[in-house]
C-alpha cells in the first residue's frame, strides 16, 4: 500500500533495499496532492524495482530520505484523472484502500508515467502471484 514517511528516522523496510538514488526506471517532476492538507506540491518522483519514491528535490543521494514511497505491488490501477480533478495532465493511482492524484507537466509526461507504472503493476502483481503459488506447494 501507500506508506507515508515524514521527517525523522527513515524506515528502510519501506525501501525494500532499493537503491533509489541511481538508475530508476522512470523519474521526473510531478505535482502530488498532500495527504492531510490537500494543496498541490511539486515533488521529484523515482520509480524503481516496484517502488515509487518521492522527494522534495531532484538531488537524490544514498543519504536522502524519501518523503514517501508507494509499493507498486499493492496498486490496483493507474489511469487518467483530468475529468475527476478538472485539471490537465492529471492521473490517479489506486490501491484497495485509497487513491493518490498526480499532475504531470505535459500530456506526454502523463502518458509516460501511466505506461511505466502500469507495466510495473503488471510485473509486480505477476511476481506476487508466482510467490503465492510457490507458497501453496510447500
mmCIF file with all atom_site columns, N, CA and C in Angstrom, residues 81-105:
data_model
loop_
_atom_site.group_PDB
_atom_site.id
_atom_site.type_symbol
_atom_site.label_atom_id
_atom_site.label_alt_id
_atom_site.label_comp_id
_atom_site.label_asym_id
_atom_site.label_entity_id
_atom_site.label_seq_id
_atom_site.pdbx_PDB_ins_code
_atom_site.Cartn_x
_atom_site.Cartn_y
_atom_site.Cartn_z
_atom_site.occupancy
_atom_site.B_iso_or_equiv
_atom_site.pdbx_formal_charge
_atom_site.auth_seq_id
_atom_site.auth_comp_id
_atom_site.auth_asym_id
_atom_site.auth_atom_id
_atom_site.pdbx_PDB_model_num
ATOM 1  N N  . UNK A 1 81  ? -6.937  11.201 -14.917 1.00 0.00 ? 81  UNK A N  1
ATOM 2  C CA . UNK A 1 81  ? -7.931  11.742 -13.977 1.00 0.00 ? 81  UNK A CA 1
ATOM 3  C C  . UNK A 1 81  ? -8.253  13.209 -14.276 1.00 0.00 ? 81  UNK A C  1
ATOM 4  N N  . UNK A 1 82  ? -8.082  13.617 -15.532 1.00 0.00 ? 82  UNK A N  1
ATOM 5  C CA . UNK A 1 82  ? -8.382  15.017 -15.884 1.00 0.00 ? 82  UNK A CA 1
ATOM 6  C C  . UNK A 1 82  ? -9.830  15.380 -15.569 1.00 0.00 ? 82  UNK A C  1
ATOM 7  N N  . UNK A 1 83  ? -10.749 14.468 -15.887 1.00 0.00 ? 83  UNK A N  1
ATOM 8  C CA . UNK A 1 83  ? -12.172 14.748 -15.645 1.00 0.00 ? 83  UNK A CA 1
ATOM 9  C C  . UNK A 1 83  ? -12.496 14.776 -14.154 1.00 0.00 ? 83  UNK A C  1
ATOM 10 N N  . UNK A 1 84  ? -11.871 13.893 -13.390 1.00 0.00 ? 84  UNK A N  1
ATOM 11 C CA . UNK A 1 84  ? -12.122 13.824 -11.946 1.00 0.00 ? 84  UNK A CA 1
ATOM 12 C C  . UNK A 1 84  ? -11.653 15.101 -11.253 1.00 0.00 ? 84  UNK A C  1
ATOM 13 N N  . UNK A 1 85  ? -10.450 15.559 -11.613 1.00 0.00 ? 85  UNK A N  1
ATOM 14 C CA . UNK A 1 85  ? -9.862  16.731 -10.946 1.00 0.00 ? 85  UNK A CA 1
ATOM 15 C C  . UNK A 1 85  ? -10.125 18.040 -11.675 1.00 0.00 ? 85  UNK A C  1
ATOM 16 N N  . UNK A 1 86  ? -10.596 17.928 -12.916 1.00 0.00 ? 86  UNK A N  1
ATOM 17 C CA . UNK A 1 86  ? -10.768 19.099 -13.770 1.00 0.00 ? 86  UNK A CA 1
ATOM 18 C C  . UNK A 1 86  ? -9.440  19.851 -13.941 1.00 0.00 ? 86  UNK A C  1
ATOM 19 N N  . UNK A 1 87  ? -8.351  19.084 -14.108 1.00 0.00 ? 87  UNK A N  1
ATOM 20 C CA . UNK A 1 87  ? -7.010  19.631 -14.318 1.00 0.00 ? 87  UNK A CA 1
ATOM 21 C C  . UNK A 1 87  ? -6.347  18.843 -15.444 1.00 0.00 ? 87  UNK A C  1
ATOM 22 N N  . UNK A 1 88  ? -5.654  19.541 -16.347 1.00 0.00 ? 88  UNK A N  1
ATOM 23 C CA . UNK A 1 88  ? -4.966  18.812 -17.417 1.00 0.00 ? 88  UNK A CA 1
ATOM 24 C C  . UNK A 1 88  ? -3.788  17.999 -16.872 1.00 0.00 ? 88  UNK A C  1
ATOM 25 N N  . UNK A 1 89  ? -3.483  16.912 -17.569 1.00 0.00 ? 89  UNK A N  1
ATOM 26 C CA . UNK A 1 89  ? -2.314  16.051 -17.302 1.00 0.00 ? 89  UNK A CA 1
ATOM 27 C C  . UNK A 1 89  ? -2.380  15.351 -15.933 1.00 0.00 ? 89  UNK A C  1
ATOM 28 N N  . UNK A 1 90  ? -3.598  15.180 -15.402 1.00 0.00 ? 90  UNK A N  1
ATOM 29 C CA . UNK A 1 90  ? -3.770  14.537 -14.094 1.00 0.00 ? 90  UNK A CA 1
ATOM 30 C C  . UNK A 1 90  ? -3.937  13.035 -14.268 1.00 0.00 ? 90  UNK A C  1
ATOM 31 N N  . UNK A 1 91  ? -3.453  12.286 -13.259 1.00 0.00 ? 91  UNK A N  1
ATOM 32 C CA . UNK A 1 91  ? -3.685  10.842 -13.225 1.00 0.00 ? 91  UNK A CA 1
ATOM 33 C C  . UNK A 1 91  ? -3.809  10.381 -11.786 1.00 0.00 ? 91  UNK A C  1
ATOM 34 N N  . UNK A 1 92  ? -4.308  9.150  -11.641 1.00 0.00 ? 92  UNK A N  1
ATOM 35 C CA . UNK A 1 92  ? -4.646  8.595  -10.324 1.00 0.00 ? 92  UNK A CA 1
ATOM 36 C C  . UNK A 1 92  ? -4.047  7.198  -10.181 1.00 0.00 ? 92  UNK A C  1
ATOM 37 N N  . UNK A 1 93  ? -3.460  6.929  -9.026  1.00 0.00 ? 93  UNK A N  1
ATOM 38 C CA . UNK A 1 93  ? -3.006  5.590  -8.675  1.00 0.00 ? 93  UNK A CA 1
ATOM 39 C C  . UNK A 1 93  ? -3.883  5.112  -7.521  1.00 0.00 ? 93  UNK A C  1
ATOM 40 N N  . UNK A 1 94  ? -4.481  3.920  -7.692  1.00 0.00 ? 94  UNK A N  1
ATOM 41 C CA . UNK A 1 94  ? -5.417  3.402  -6.686  1.00 0.00 ? 94  UNK A CA 1
ATOM 42 C C  . UNK A 1 94  ? -4.930  2.092  -6.092  1.00 0.00 ? 94  UNK A C  1
ATOM 43 N N  . UNK A 1 95  ? -5.148  1.954  -4.777  1.00 0.00 ? 95  UNK A N  1
ATOM 44 C CA . UNK A 1 95  ? -4.975  0.676  -4.079  1.00 0.00 ? 95  UNK A CA 1
ATOM 45 C C  . UNK A 1 95  ? -6.376  0.249  -3.645  1.00 0.00 ? 95  UNK A C  1
ATOM 46 N N  . UNK A 1 96  ? -6.472  -0.848 -2.908  1.00 0.00 ? 96  UNK A N  1
ATOM 47 C CA . UNK A 1 96  ? -7.800  -1.261 -2.447  1.00 0.00 ? 96  UNK A CA 1
ATOM 48 C C  . UNK A 1 96  ? -8.352  -0.357 -1.357  1.00 0.00 ? 96  UNK A C  1
ATOM 49 N N  . UNK A 1 97  ? -7.503  0.502  -0.776  1.00 0.00 ? 97  UNK A N  1
ATOM 50 C CA . UNK A 1 97  ? -7.989  1.345  0.322   1.00 0.00 ? 97  UNK A CA 1
ATOM 51 C C  . UNK A 1 97  ? -7.877  2.852  0.074   1.00 0.00 ? 97  UNK A C  1
ATOM 52 N N  . UNK A 1 98  ? -7.148  3.273  -0.963  1.00 0.00 ? 98  UNK A N  1
ATOM 53 C CA . UNK A 1 98  ? -7.007  4.713  -1.177  1.00 0.00 ? 98  UNK A CA 1
ATOM 54 C C  . UNK A 1 98  ? -6.587  5.020  -2.608  1.00 0.00 ? 98  UNK A C  1
ATOM 55 N N  . UNK A 1 99  ? -6.653  6.299  -2.928  1.00 0.00 ? 99  UNK A N  1
ATOM 56 C CA . UNK A 1 99  ? -6.202  6.794  -4.230  1.00 0.00 ? 99  UNK A CA 1
ATOM 57 C C  . UNK A 1 99  ? -5.320  8.004  -4.011  1.00 0.00 ? 99  UNK A C  1
ATOM 58 N N  . UNK A 1 100 ? -4.334  8.155  -4.879  1.00 0.00 ? 100 UNK A N  1
ATOM 59 C CA . UNK A 1 100 ? -3.487  9.347  -4.878  1.00 0.00 ? 100 UNK A CA 1
ATOM 60 C C  . UNK A 1 100 ? -3.569  9.967  -6.261  1.00 0.00 ? 100 UNK A C  1
ATOM 61 N N  . UNK A 1 101 ? -3.570  11.294 -6.285  1.00 0.00 ? 101 UNK A N  1
ATOM 62 C CA . UNK A 1 101 ? -3.660  12.021 -7.541  1.00 0.00 ? 101 UNK A CA 1
ATOM 63 C C  . UNK A 1 101 ? -2.353  12.753 -7.807  1.00 0.00 ? 101 UNK A C  1
ATOM 64 N N  . UNK A 1 102 ? -2.006  12.817 -9.096  1.00 0.00 ? 102 UNK A N  1
ATOM 65 C CA . UNK A 1 102 ? -0.771  13.447 -9.535  1.00 0.00 ? 102 UNK A CA 1
ATOM 66 C C  . UNK A 1 102 ? -1.067  14.293 -10.759 1.00 0.00 ? 102 UNK A C  1
ATOM 67 N N  . UNK A 1 103 ? -0.234  15.301 -10.982 1.00 0.00 ? 103 UNK A N  1
ATOM 68 C CA . UNK A 1 103 ? -0.349  16.119 -12.180 1.00 0.00 ? 103 UNK A CA 1
ATOM 69 C C  . UNK A 1 103 ? 1.033   16.217 -12.821 1.00 0.00 ? 103 UNK A C  1
ATOM 70 N N  . UNK A 1 104 ? 1.105   15.826 -14.083 1.00 0.00 ? 104 UNK A N  1
ATOM 71 C CA . UNK A 1 104 ? 2.344   15.921 -14.845 1.00 0.00 ? 104 UNK A CA 1
ATOM 72 C C  . UNK A 1 104 ? 2.428   17.305 -15.494 1.00 0.00 ? 104 UNK A C  1
ATOM 73 N N  . UNK A 1 105 ? 3.590   17.603 -16.071 1.00 0.00 ? 105 UNK A N  1
ATOM 74 C CA . UNK A 1 105 ? 3.799   18.917 -16.684 1.00 0.00 ? 105 UNK A CA 1
ATOM 75 C C  . UNK A 1 105 ? 3.323   18.975 -18.131 1.00 0.00 ? 105 UNK A C  1
#
